[in-house]
């Protein structure tokens, strides 16, 4: 158990696969930078792997003051037991006050294991992080500068803010795509702190026999414009309307879970609580009712156009432009208007 | 070879069917207004355990920690084919976060000395997916999260296929092991009518005690004895039976606390209604080009 240490650094787990950094690690650095500045402590990335030192340059450019670098042949592939062991050692040694992980399959496999070993708190799948104070009403005791860990719960129907004040580090996994990607600063350089670690083959509890990673067919997170279709589009054939509208705007086609379940489009395109979280400049919601689980993934869009024939559709409550009408008429009108104007 | 499987399951409010009445004015959830259900992915974990038993032999024990009402999902487990079920219920468990919950569950699992522990990937009320890995850490056993399929079991080792988001992995590890199971792993079976008839009167002591409060003529000890003779008394454990250290249970054992709860109300800053006519849509597109949203 690690005692409260107000001088502790802010740490970000730098997730990499085969020498490539995950986008979430970079998103976390931008948030981590804000938190560290507010707390006036250094921001560090923790990088585990085999021969991954070249990544330190990017971690520095994206905001890390320091990189704790743990290189070992046995860290070549991610594994719960070996990665958890090394993180546990490093956290004990340096006592950071905050530790952030991406809510990726790796982050959500690793962080609970580390939290359990450290007997530390862990909040899953946060959508926002802030620094704030907490007062215990019964005693009036006030804690300043805590990490406020903000996350949807109860199927997205409530937003809970979680804190921990009596044990360190304050740990959270953070949903992919909810923090903006920062611009790299070529002049910034991180100090590299090499960590000597000893690992034995017995520290690996698992053998990875085979692995298959498909590159994502669509990168919704990087799209400025997203055209999403819902169950209201009606069929896979009719979904061509969505592809066409996306195409003429240079945007990406997306969908609700209902549309994916109906087989209109691939799961990679799903936006929402159990899909991708997106923050495009423009989100066009076509035949989408706007269930809370769908809103969870797209309400951060800068502008939202909703096309729906039901005036009561919840999507209209968050839309900037509402078009009450039949999508089969409205979408072709939009395509025509765009072709003429752009 | 036969395997001793333990399934960890949770009774959860059906968050899919949340309505206006289920939210209190202050934004908190009125759990009483929501039907309580068997956490969906825990049913996938139970199904995987039952399939292991059918293929290799062994035993399936389901453990749940919760209020006395959670005995309902234990009965449902019996209907589906579980051999034994245990309710961990104790007021001192209240306010446990995932760390404390995993501690309490790991104390219970240790008593059963299983080869394979299975749980759902995550519960639909908290969506944390943390309890499984934390139980595995406390037991000192390997974990296979996001398990989709068991490829082979040979006494000492297990080979499984797990999802890694945009792909899959095949992994092998030694038993004992903890698996967290995803909803694509299988189709949970429905309760068997014969077992339902047999186990529908299964009760745990705390349920009988509640009945006795309503009807003082009920002799709790006598009813429990009768149930036990028929194999219908659900085992009930508290923290003393588990030998749990109270420092790691409930509020004291939970580093995370709730700072604030808000209900979700999302509204746009300003909304414009656009008529579904060619002119109105052209005007809207023009506006979006002028403010550099498109183009
Ligand atoms: C745990 C959980 C996680 C979930 N995760 C997600 C998620 O990640 N993403 C997600 O999207 N959903 C998710 N869902 C599902 C979500 O609750 C909704 O079921 C889903 O978003 C509904 O999709 P939809 O709007 O396409 O369909 P519907 O709700 O069926 O809405 C279709 C809409 O189309 C309109 N319409 C029909 N015909 C026309 C027409 N001709 N012209 C114009 N409009 C028309 C209708 O008025 C209606 O509003 C999740 C649910 C649960 C329980």
XYZ file of C-alpha atoms and ligand atoms in Angstrom:
690
model
C 0.000 0.000 0.000
C 1.410 3.368 -0.984
C 0.822 6.371 1.241
C -0.374 9.698 -0.061
C 2.485 11.629 -1.642
C 1.431 15.049 -2.895
C 4.718 15.529 -4.746
C 4.241 12.356 -6.768
C 4.447 12.562 -10.538
C 1.677 11.993 -13.066
C 2.299 8.808 -15.040
C 0.923 7.507 -18.298
C 1.308 3.894 -19.354
C 2.719 4.065 -22.892
C 1.105 1.138 -24.678
C 2.967 -0.158 -27.703
C 2.630 -3.122 -30.015
C 5.578 -4.295 -32.087
C 7.273 -0.958 -31.620
C 4.252 1.179 -32.537
C 2.644 3.436 -29.939
C -1.105 3.198 -29.467
C -3.007 6.428 -30.156
C -4.578 6.324 -26.698
C -1.183 6.703 -25.079
C -0.744 9.956 -26.965
C -4.237 11.128 -26.024
C -3.403 10.328 -22.409
C -0.228 12.381 -22.583
C -2.212 15.467 -23.571
C -4.568 15.013 -20.619
C -1.684 14.031 -18.348
C 0.130 17.232 -19.337
C -2.831 19.343 -18.143
C -3.104 17.452 -14.866
C 0.636 17.622 -14.174
C 0.715 21.360 -14.895
C -2.168 21.962 -12.514
C -0.466 19.915 -9.816
C 2.945 21.434 -10.664
C 4.621 18.035 -10.892
C 6.410 16.302 -13.789
C 4.577 14.173 -16.353
C 6.192 10.834 -17.090
C 5.475 8.041 -19.554
C 6.248 4.462 -18.555
C 7.405 2.436 -21.507
C 7.828 -1.333 -21.321
C 9.028 -3.522 -24.164
C 12.036 -4.891 -25.958
C 14.175 -2.416 -27.905
C 11.567 0.306 -27.776
C 13.850 3.215 -26.953
C 13.173 4.977 -30.284
C 9.617 5.665 -29.045
C 10.954 7.954 -26.310
C 11.395 10.744 -28.852
C 7.694 10.802 -29.651
C 6.658 10.520 -26.021
C 8.718 13.636 -25.357
C 7.256 15.497 -28.314
C 3.752 14.717 -27.100
C 4.369 16.147 -23.652
C 6.250 13.733 -21.371
C 8.974 15.329 -19.245
C 10.452 11.923 -18.486
C 10.238 8.412 -19.812
C 10.799 5.501 -17.469
C 12.128 2.911 -19.869
C 12.035 -0.778 -18.977
C 13.515 -2.903 -21.748
C 13.826 -6.677 -21.559
C 13.488 -9.497 -24.106
C 10.721 -11.018 -21.976
C 8.712 -7.790 -22.322
C 8.630 -8.154 -26.089
C 4.971 -9.228 -26.138
C 2.427 -7.856 -23.728
C 1.587 -10.298 -20.957
C -0.388 -9.613 -17.828
C 1.967 -11.155 -15.307
C 5.306 -9.776 -16.504
C 4.002 -6.291 -17.273
C 2.132 -6.122 -13.956
C 5.246 -7.204 -12.062
C 7.404 -4.503 -13.620
C 4.803 -1.752 -13.143
C 4.259 -2.782 -9.557
C 8.019 -2.457 -8.914
C 8.297 0.907 -10.639
C 5.290 2.354 -8.832
C 6.672 1.225 -5.476
C 10.019 2.772 -6.318
C 8.858 6.171 -7.626
C 5.461 6.610 -5.944
C 3.558 8.538 -8.619
C 0.335 10.185 -7.446
C -1.597 9.476 -10.641
C -1.299 6.577 -13.065
C -3.331 6.473 -16.285
C -3.870 3.638 -18.739
C -5.853 3.500 -21.994
C -9.106 1.566 -21.623
C -7.877 -0.744 -24.383
C -8.026 -4.534 -24.115
C -4.457 -4.344 -22.748
C -5.151 -1.508 -20.297
C -8.256 -3.192 -18.987
C -6.380 -6.490 -18.565
C -3.337 -4.937 -16.896
C -4.583 -2.103 -14.684
C -6.831 -4.186 -12.397
C -4.036 -6.670 -11.840
C -1.656 -3.868 -10.851
C -4.289 -2.175 -8.677
C -4.939 -5.429 -6.844
C -1.245 -5.986 -6.164
C -0.806 -2.397 -4.933
C -4.113 -2.420 -3.049
C -4.835 0.830 -4.858
C -8.065 2.178 -6.264
C -8.888 1.964 -9.957
C -11.673 3.585 -11.942
C -12.574 1.969 -15.255
C -13.212 3.606 -18.583
C -13.152 7.268 -17.623
C -14.386 9.823 -20.132
C -12.920 12.843 -18.375
C -10.385 13.634 -15.682
C -10.089 16.796 -13.644
C -8.293 18.050 -10.584
C -10.584 19.113 -7.764
C -11.386 19.089 -4.082
C -13.521 16.767 -2.024
C -15.155 17.400 1.295
C -16.448 14.645 3.522
C -19.784 16.042 4.686
C -19.883 14.201 8.024
C -16.466 15.340 9.226
C -15.911 18.491 7.146
C -12.496 17.152 6.188
C -11.294 18.594 2.902
C -8.944 17.004 0.404
C -7.423 19.344 -2.168
C -6.055 18.516 -5.610
C -7.527 15.072 -6.025
C -7.999 13.341 -9.353
C -11.695 13.489 -10.234
C -12.330 10.366 -12.295
C -15.436 10.902 -14.386
C -17.215 8.016 -16.083
C -20.599 6.902 -17.299
C -22.187 4.070 -15.335
C -25.471 2.229 -15.266
C -25.525 1.664 -19.006
C -24.665 5.307 -19.600
C -27.641 6.664 -17.676
C -25.587 8.362 -15.001
C -22.228 10.054 -14.812
C -20.283 9.200 -11.693
C -17.258 11.044 -10.370
C -14.948 8.768 -8.423
C -12.066 9.764 -6.176
C -9.568 8.157 -3.887
C -7.870 10.136 -1.184
C -6.157 7.839 1.256
C -4.091 5.523 -0.926
C -1.826 6.158 -3.873
C -1.597 6.099 -6.783
C -4.923 7.366 -8.052
C -5.406 5.108 -11.058
C -7.806 5.126 -13.971
C -8.237 3.611 -17.376
C -9.387 6.169 -19.923
C -11.667 5.501 -22.841
C -10.081 5.664 -26.279
C -10.858 8.712 -28.346
C -12.343 10.957 -25.668
C -9.248 13.099 -25.182
C -8.143 15.197 -28.133
C -4.948 14.200 -29.937
C -2.267 16.810 -29.244
C 0.051 18.247 -31.897
C 3.647 17.071 -31.451
C 6.184 19.718 -30.468
C 9.488 18.929 -32.193
C 11.484 21.002 -29.720
C 10.367 19.060 -26.672
C 12.572 16.261 -25.409
C 11.986 13.841 -22.546
C 14.630 12.769 -20.089
C 15.111 9.002 -20.344
C 15.291 7.126 -17.060
C 16.493 3.599 -17.700
C 15.162 1.028 -15.289
C 17.087 -2.112 -14.509
C 14.665 -4.928 -14.226
C 15.095 -8.609 -13.737
C 12.593 -11.015 -15.162
C 12.691 -14.781 -15.361
C 10.839 -17.034 -17.792
C 8.686 -18.087 -14.818
C 7.332 -14.550 -14.628
C 5.516 -15.248 -17.868
C 2.400 -17.145 -16.960
C 1.096 -17.423 -20.505
C 2.340 -18.681 -23.849
C 1.039 -16.784 -26.837
C 0.596 -19.449 -29.518
C -0.917 -17.361 -32.280
C -2.166 -13.872 -32.802
C -4.138 -12.131 -35.478
C -4.609 -8.380 -35.593
C -6.713 -6.840 -38.324
C -5.910 -3.268 -39.046
C -9.137 -1.347 -38.439
C -11.012 -0.880 -41.686
C -12.041 2.594 -40.740
C -10.503 5.173 -38.484
C -13.512 7.002 -37.138
C -11.475 8.803 -34.513
C -9.451 10.599 -37.151
C -12.441 11.598 -39.289
C -13.462 15.249 -39.394
C -16.862 14.379 -40.768
C -18.933 11.320 -39.906
C -22.185 10.226 -41.523
C -23.894 7.657 -39.328
C -26.895 5.549 -40.206
C -29.277 3.785 -37.848
C -31.907 1.107 -37.991
C -34.143 3.643 -39.725
C -32.101 3.301 -42.926
C -33.918 0.008 -43.347
C -31.581 -2.272 -45.298
C -28.017 -2.930 -46.309
C -28.871 -1.822 -49.863
C -30.345 1.436 -48.645
C -27.231 2.010 -46.508
C -25.646 3.020 -49.823
C -27.210 6.413 -49.093
C -24.954 6.731 -46.037
C -21.841 5.730 -48.001
C -22.721 8.185 -50.771
C -23.293 11.104 -48.424
C -20.077 10.308 -46.539
C -18.211 10.012 -49.813
C -19.244 13.376 -51.208
C -18.288 15.063 -47.907
C -14.950 13.267 -47.676
C -16.207 11.776 -44.418
C -16.436 8.314 -42.889
C -19.545 6.133 -42.736
C -20.611 5.005 -39.271
C -23.568 3.322 -37.633
C -25.519 2.574 -34.501
C -25.372 -0.773 -32.840
C -28.852 -1.536 -34.124
C -27.694 -0.996 -37.723
C -24.635 -3.187 -37.119
C -26.740 -5.933 -35.531
C -29.074 -5.833 -38.532
C -26.062 -6.454 -40.776
C -26.209 -3.117 -42.619
C -22.511 -2.431 -42.014
C -19.430 -3.842 -40.255
C -18.917 -3.587 -36.487
C -15.771 -1.481 -36.968
C -18.113 1.367 -37.864
C -20.134 1.330 -34.646
C -20.232 4.520 -32.642
C -21.274 4.531 -29.004
C -20.705 3.197 -25.567
C -19.668 -0.221 -26.827
C -18.284 1.133 -30.076
C -15.948 3.977 -30.915
C -16.107 7.370 -29.238
C -15.795 10.107 -31.832
C -15.422 13.887 -31.744
C -15.730 15.031 -35.349
C -16.361 18.555 -36.536
C -19.627 17.369 -38.092
C -21.775 14.342 -37.219
C -24.761 13.576 -39.412
C -27.190 11.166 -37.723
C -29.506 9.555 -40.270
C -32.438 7.433 -39.041
C -30.969 7.261 -35.551
C -33.217 7.558 -32.509
C -30.410 8.757 -30.261
C -30.367 6.170 -27.476
C -28.217 7.151 -24.518
C -25.670 4.449 -25.420
C -25.298 5.937 -28.873
C -25.093 9.502 -27.576
C -22.309 8.369 -25.233
C -20.079 7.960 -28.266
C -20.977 11.038 -30.313
C -22.264 13.823 -28.112
C -18.812 15.422 -28.160
C -19.216 16.230 -31.867
C -18.903 19.923 -32.639
C -21.975 20.065 -34.871
C -24.720 17.509 -35.154
C -27.288 17.244 -37.941
C -30.142 14.841 -37.222
C -32.496 13.501 -39.859
C -35.471 11.649 -38.458
C -39.180 11.316 -39.197
C -40.129 11.122 -35.535
C -40.394 14.551 -33.879
C -39.952 12.887 -30.472
C -36.621 11.207 -31.337
C -34.153 11.970 -28.508
C -31.410 12.737 -31.034
C -33.191 16.019 -31.769
C -32.443 17.171 -28.209
C -28.733 17.292 -28.919
C -28.803 18.205 -32.611
C -27.740 21.622 -33.856
C -29.708 21.169 -37.071
C -32.847 19.100 -36.976
C -34.456 17.918 -40.145
C -37.834 16.336 -39.560
C -38.464 14.199 -42.603
C -37.947 10.960 -44.475
C -34.291 10.136 -44.888
C -34.941 8.691 -48.345
C -35.871 12.157 -49.534
C -33.594 14.257 -47.351
C -30.306 12.446 -47.968
C -30.478 12.711 -51.793
C -31.312 16.419 -51.377
C -28.217 16.847 -49.254
C -26.042 14.997 -51.736
C -27.357 17.207 -54.514
C -26.793 20.379 -52.505
C -23.235 19.397 -51.614
C -22.321 18.386 -55.174
C -23.499 21.779 -56.380
C -21.827 23.869 -53.702
C -18.507 22.202 -52.940
C -9.908 -35.693 -16.215
C -12.674 -33.905 -14.331
C -12.485 -30.225 -13.486
C -13.655 -28.326 -10.473
C -15.131 -25.104 -11.887
C -16.246 -22.079 -9.910
C -18.381 -19.421 -11.569
C -18.621 -15.906 -10.111
C -21.949 -14.300 -10.904
C -23.703 -11.085 -9.995
C -27.296 -9.989 -9.779
C -27.605 -6.629 -11.512
C -30.330 -4.100 -12.258
C -31.446 -4.369 -15.861
C -29.843 -1.166 -17.080
C -31.143 -1.782 -20.595
C -34.651 -1.171 -19.413
C -33.981 2.066 -17.625
C -36.875 4.512 -17.828
C -37.743 7.875 -16.360
C -39.108 6.319 -13.171
C -35.843 4.534 -12.572
C -34.017 7.820 -12.063
C -34.480 9.771 -8.835
C -34.850 13.540 -8.913
C -31.309 13.962 -7.608
C -29.942 11.968 -10.528
C -29.303 8.769 -8.637
C -30.733 5.462 -9.737
C -33.757 4.039 -8.042
C -32.652 0.425 -8.059
C -36.000 -0.705 -6.702
C -37.711 0.432 -9.920
C -35.533 -1.784 -12.093
C -35.925 -5.513 -12.553
C -32.954 -7.461 -11.167
C -31.405 -9.928 -13.577
C -28.562 -12.415 -13.926
C -25.653 -10.379 -15.279
C -25.665 -11.348 -18.976
C -21.993 -12.221 -19.458
C -22.008 -14.231 -16.212
C -24.515 -16.477 -17.968
C -21.919 -16.977 -20.708
C -19.392 -17.907 -17.999
C -21.830 -20.381 -16.459
C -22.541 -21.882 -19.878
C -18.812 -22.349 -20.503
C -18.430 -24.086 -17.140
C -21.388 -26.382 -17.818
C -19.902 -27.317 -21.188
C -16.572 -28.162 -19.526
C -18.422 -30.405 -17.092
C -20.347 -32.100 -19.889
C -17.224 -32.752 -21.913
C -14.746 -33.715 -19.198
C -16.752 -34.319 -16.038
C -16.377 -32.450 -12.777
C -18.409 -29.994 -10.847
C -19.783 -26.466 -11.255
C -20.211 -24.226 -8.217
C -21.713 -20.766 -8.580
C -20.867 -18.067 -6.043
C -22.561 -14.735 -5.765
C -22.049 -11.921 -3.318
C -25.012 -9.682 -2.690
C -28.229 -9.020 -0.873
C -30.411 -11.983 0.098
C -32.424 -11.396 -3.099
C -29.374 -12.467 -5.107
C -30.265 -16.050 -4.130
C -32.582 -15.826 -7.143
C -29.697 -16.052 -9.622
C -28.380 -19.045 -7.662
C -31.697 -20.803 -8.180
C -31.467 -19.914 -11.861
C -27.981 -21.440 -11.886
C -29.367 -24.645 -10.405
C -32.097 -24.726 -13.081
C -29.402 -24.513 -15.728
C -27.264 -27.286 -14.284
C -25.005 -25.991 -11.495
C -24.148 -28.630 -8.895
C -23.678 -26.325 -5.961
C -24.354 -22.667 -5.210
C -23.200 -20.299 -2.476
C -24.512 -16.930 -1.398
C -22.077 -14.570 0.289
C -24.210 -12.121 2.158
C -23.082 -9.894 5.002
C -23.888 -6.279 5.845
C -20.154 -5.670 6.207
C -19.758 -6.249 2.462
C -21.760 -3.099 1.692
C -20.035 -0.293 -0.215
C -17.288 -2.613 -1.454
C -15.552 -1.367 -4.578
C -13.929 -3.778 -7.025
C -10.829 -4.182 -4.864
C -12.801 -5.149 -1.757
C -15.233 -7.290 -3.757
C -12.381 -9.194 -5.346
C -10.833 -9.737 -1.922
C -14.042 -11.197 -0.499
C -14.659 -13.360 -3.565
C -11.080 -14.606 -3.565
C -11.480 -15.749 0.069
C -14.511 -17.767 -0.989
C -12.890 -19.196 -4.116
C -9.835 -20.299 -2.133
C -12.023 -22.436 0.099
C -13.216 -24.375 -2.950
C -9.786 -24.939 -4.470
C -10.986 -24.920 -8.100
C -9.096 -25.731 -11.290
C -10.928 -23.109 -13.312
C -12.628 -19.905 -12.139
C -14.957 -18.302 -14.669
C -16.663 -14.947 -14.625
C -18.337 -12.679 -17.129
C -16.144 -10.022 -18.672
C -18.046 -7.264 -16.905
C -21.271 -6.473 -15.080
C -23.759 -4.188 -16.814
C -24.260 -1.896 -13.810
C -20.632 -0.909 -13.228
C -19.058 -1.966 -16.541
C -15.641 -2.081 -14.888
C -14.330 -5.527 -15.939
C -12.005 -5.302 -12.941
C -13.212 -7.933 -10.492
C -12.059 -10.926 -12.568
C -8.408 -9.858 -12.964
C -8.308 -8.705 -9.342
C -9.520 -12.092 -8.100
C -6.878 -13.763 -10.292
C -4.139 -11.575 -8.810
C -5.231 -12.372 -5.268
C -5.271 -16.090 -6.017
C -1.905 -15.777 -7.735
C -3.205 -17.525 -10.867
C -2.982 -16.523 -14.526
C -5.928 -14.784 -16.119
C -7.312 -15.063 -19.620
C -9.553 -12.059 -20.157
C -12.033 -11.718 -23.052
C -12.180 -15.509 -23.515
C -14.161 -16.534 -26.589
C -13.472 -20.252 -26.718
C -11.661 -23.022 -24.898
C -9.616 -24.850 -27.508
C -8.294 -27.624 -25.291
C -7.919 -28.764 -21.716
C -5.558 -31.544 -20.782
C -5.385 -31.818 -17.049
C -2.514 -29.443 -16.474
C -2.952 -26.807 -19.159
C -5.644 -24.867 -20.948
C -5.518 -23.406 -24.441
C -8.018 -20.689 -25.222
C -8.857 -18.100 -27.780
C -9.351 -14.555 -26.547
C -10.448 -11.375 -28.216
C -7.974 -8.494 -28.381
C -10.342 -5.895 -29.766
C -9.294 -5.793 -33.398
C -8.315 -9.438 -33.553
C -7.682 -12.541 -31.490
C -4.985 -14.460 -29.673
C -4.521 -18.134 -28.866
C -2.901 -18.583 -25.483
C -1.880 -21.490 -23.301
C -1.371 -21.509 -19.565
C -1.226 -23.798 -16.547
C -4.180 -24.566 -14.324
C -5.520 -23.218 -12.065
C -6.651 -20.285 -14.162
C -9.251 -17.521 -14.151
C -11.199 -16.788 -17.314
C -13.365 -13.781 -18.046
C -15.881 -14.693 -20.714
C -17.399 -12.474 -23.418
C -20.921 -12.611 -24.802
C -19.824 -14.007 -28.165
C -18.445 -17.153 -26.471
C -21.692 -19.116 -26.526
C -25.458 -19.060 -26.311
C -26.462 -19.605 -22.673
C -28.921 -22.463 -22.303
C -32.383 -21.891 -20.950
C -33.429 -23.375 -17.599
C -34.380 -27.048 -17.772
C -38.016 -27.650 -16.814
C -37.198 -30.718 -14.703
C -34.507 -28.941 -12.740
C -36.760 -25.928 -12.331
C -39.430 -28.111 -10.701
C -36.794 -29.676 -8.491
C -34.996 -26.528 -7.336
C -37.663 -23.820 -7.341
C -38.121 -24.261 -3.591
C -34.368 -24.043 -2.862
C -33.776 -21.306 -0.295
C -31.006 -19.963 1.855
C -31.336 -19.379 5.564
C -31.641 -15.630 5.326
C -34.652 -16.001 3.024
C -36.352 -18.305 5.544
C -35.595 -15.791 8.291
C -37.266 -13.067 6.239
C -40.309 -15.300 5.799
C -40.405 -15.948 9.546
C -40.553 -12.218 10.164
C -43.808 -12.114 8.207
C -45.141 -15.349 9.626
C -43.980 -16.103 13.216
C -45.326 -19.659 13.010
C -42.341 -20.567 10.784
C -39.621 -22.378 12.691
C -36.464 -21.301 10.866
C -34.258 -24.135 12.114
C -36.824 -26.779 11.302
C -37.412 -25.467 7.775
C -33.695 -25.260 7.113
C -33.211 -28.810 8.300
C -35.988 -30.045 6.031
C -34.528 -28.207 3.055
C -31.085 -29.544 3.798
C -32.357 -33.122 3.832
C -33.837 -32.570 0.391
C -30.655 -30.946 -0.881
C -32.481 -27.651 -1.260
C -30.744 -25.491 1.339
C -28.584 -22.924 -0.413
C -25.261 -22.478 1.328
C -24.811 -19.062 2.865
C -21.459 -17.664 3.878
C -20.594 -14.528 5.802
C -17.247 -12.818 6.313
C -16.565 -14.823 9.478
C -16.993 -18.115 7.667
C -14.666 -16.793 4.964
C -12.101 -15.786 7.562
C -11.902 -12.425 5.783
C -9.857 -9.606 7.272
C -12.397 -6.808 7.729
C -9.755 -4.203 6.968
C -10.004 -5.226 3.291
C -13.807 -5.459 3.115
C -16.622 -2.975 2.601
C -15.991 0.745 2.846
C -12.689 0.337 4.743
C -11.306 -1.949 2.074
C -12.391 0.293 -0.783
C -9.952 2.984 -1.883
C -12.376 4.440 -4.432
C -15.271 6.573 -3.222
C -18.082 8.294 -5.025
C -17.634 12.040 -5.179
C -20.726 12.861 -7.215
C -23.492 11.283 -9.313
C -25.303 13.136 -12.079
C -27.991 11.919 -14.410
C -27.362 12.331 -18.088
C -29.135 15.212 -19.728
C -27.632 16.220 -23.010
C -28.918 19.208 -24.902
C -27.608 21.173 -27.823
C -26.713 24.832 -27.276
C -28.854 26.127 -30.123
C -31.016 24.116 -32.431
C -32.155 25.119 -35.874
C -35.046 23.394 -37.559
C -34.447 22.825 -41.244
C -37.400 22.073 -43.519
C -36.961 18.951 -45.654
C -36.919 20.991 -48.867
C -34.141 21.433 -51.403
C -33.849 25.209 -50.745
C -33.689 24.877 -46.957
C -31.078 22.128 -47.195
C -29.014 24.174 -49.647
C -29.102 27.071 -47.214
C -27.912 24.809 -44.401
C -25.055 23.434 -46.506
C -24.116 26.974 -47.430
C -23.971 27.925 -43.761
C -21.726 24.961 -42.994
C -19.376 25.891 -45.810
C -19.197 29.498 -44.659
C -18.260 28.500 -41.104
C -15.693 25.993 -42.484
C -17.438 22.942 -41.076
C -17.385 21.404 -44.542
C -15.458 22.060 -47.703
C -25.135 -2.158 -22.851
C -25.551 -1.526 -24.146
C -24.592 -0.971 -24.964
C -24.960 -0.348 -26.170
N -23.998 0.217 -26.939
C -24.376 0.893 -28.049
C -23.415 1.556 -28.869
O -22.212 1.518 -28.619
N -23.844 2.226 -29.949
C -25.159 2.280 -30.301
O -25.479 2.927 -31.301
N -26.077 1.649 -29.570
C -25.721 0.945 -28.468
N -26.667 0.300 -27.755
C -28.028 0.178 -28.337
C -28.880 1.391 -28.090
O -29.532 1.257 -26.845
C -29.964 1.515 -29.181
O -30.682 0.307 -29.253
C -29.421 1.838 -30.567
O -28.505 2.911 -30.527
C -30.575 2.207 -31.463
O -30.114 2.369 -32.776
P -30.918 3.186 -33.852
O -31.053 4.584 -33.391
O -30.219 2.942 -35.134
O -32.300 2.414 -33.938
P -33.742 2.804 -33.444
O -33.767 3.144 -32.020
O -34.593 1.691 -33.937
O -34.077 4.125 -34.237
C -34.324 4.210 -35.582
C -34.755 5.631 -35.861
O -34.928 5.801 -37.258
C -36.051 6.640 -37.497
N -36.547 6.355 -38.842
C -37.114 5.213 -39.312
N -37.421 5.329 -40.613
C -37.031 6.550 -41.007
C -37.094 7.267 -42.243
N -37.581 6.715 -43.357
N -36.617 8.525 -42.278
C -36.128 9.108 -41.167
N -36.027 8.473 -39.972
C -36.486 7.216 -39.889
C -37.008 6.281 -36.393
O -37.889 7.360 -36.148
C -36.085 6.018 -35.206
O -35.887 7.206 -34.457
C -26.318 -0.325 -26.563
C -27.275 -0.898 -25.735
C -26.915 -1.496 -24.541
C -27.975 -2.064 -23.683
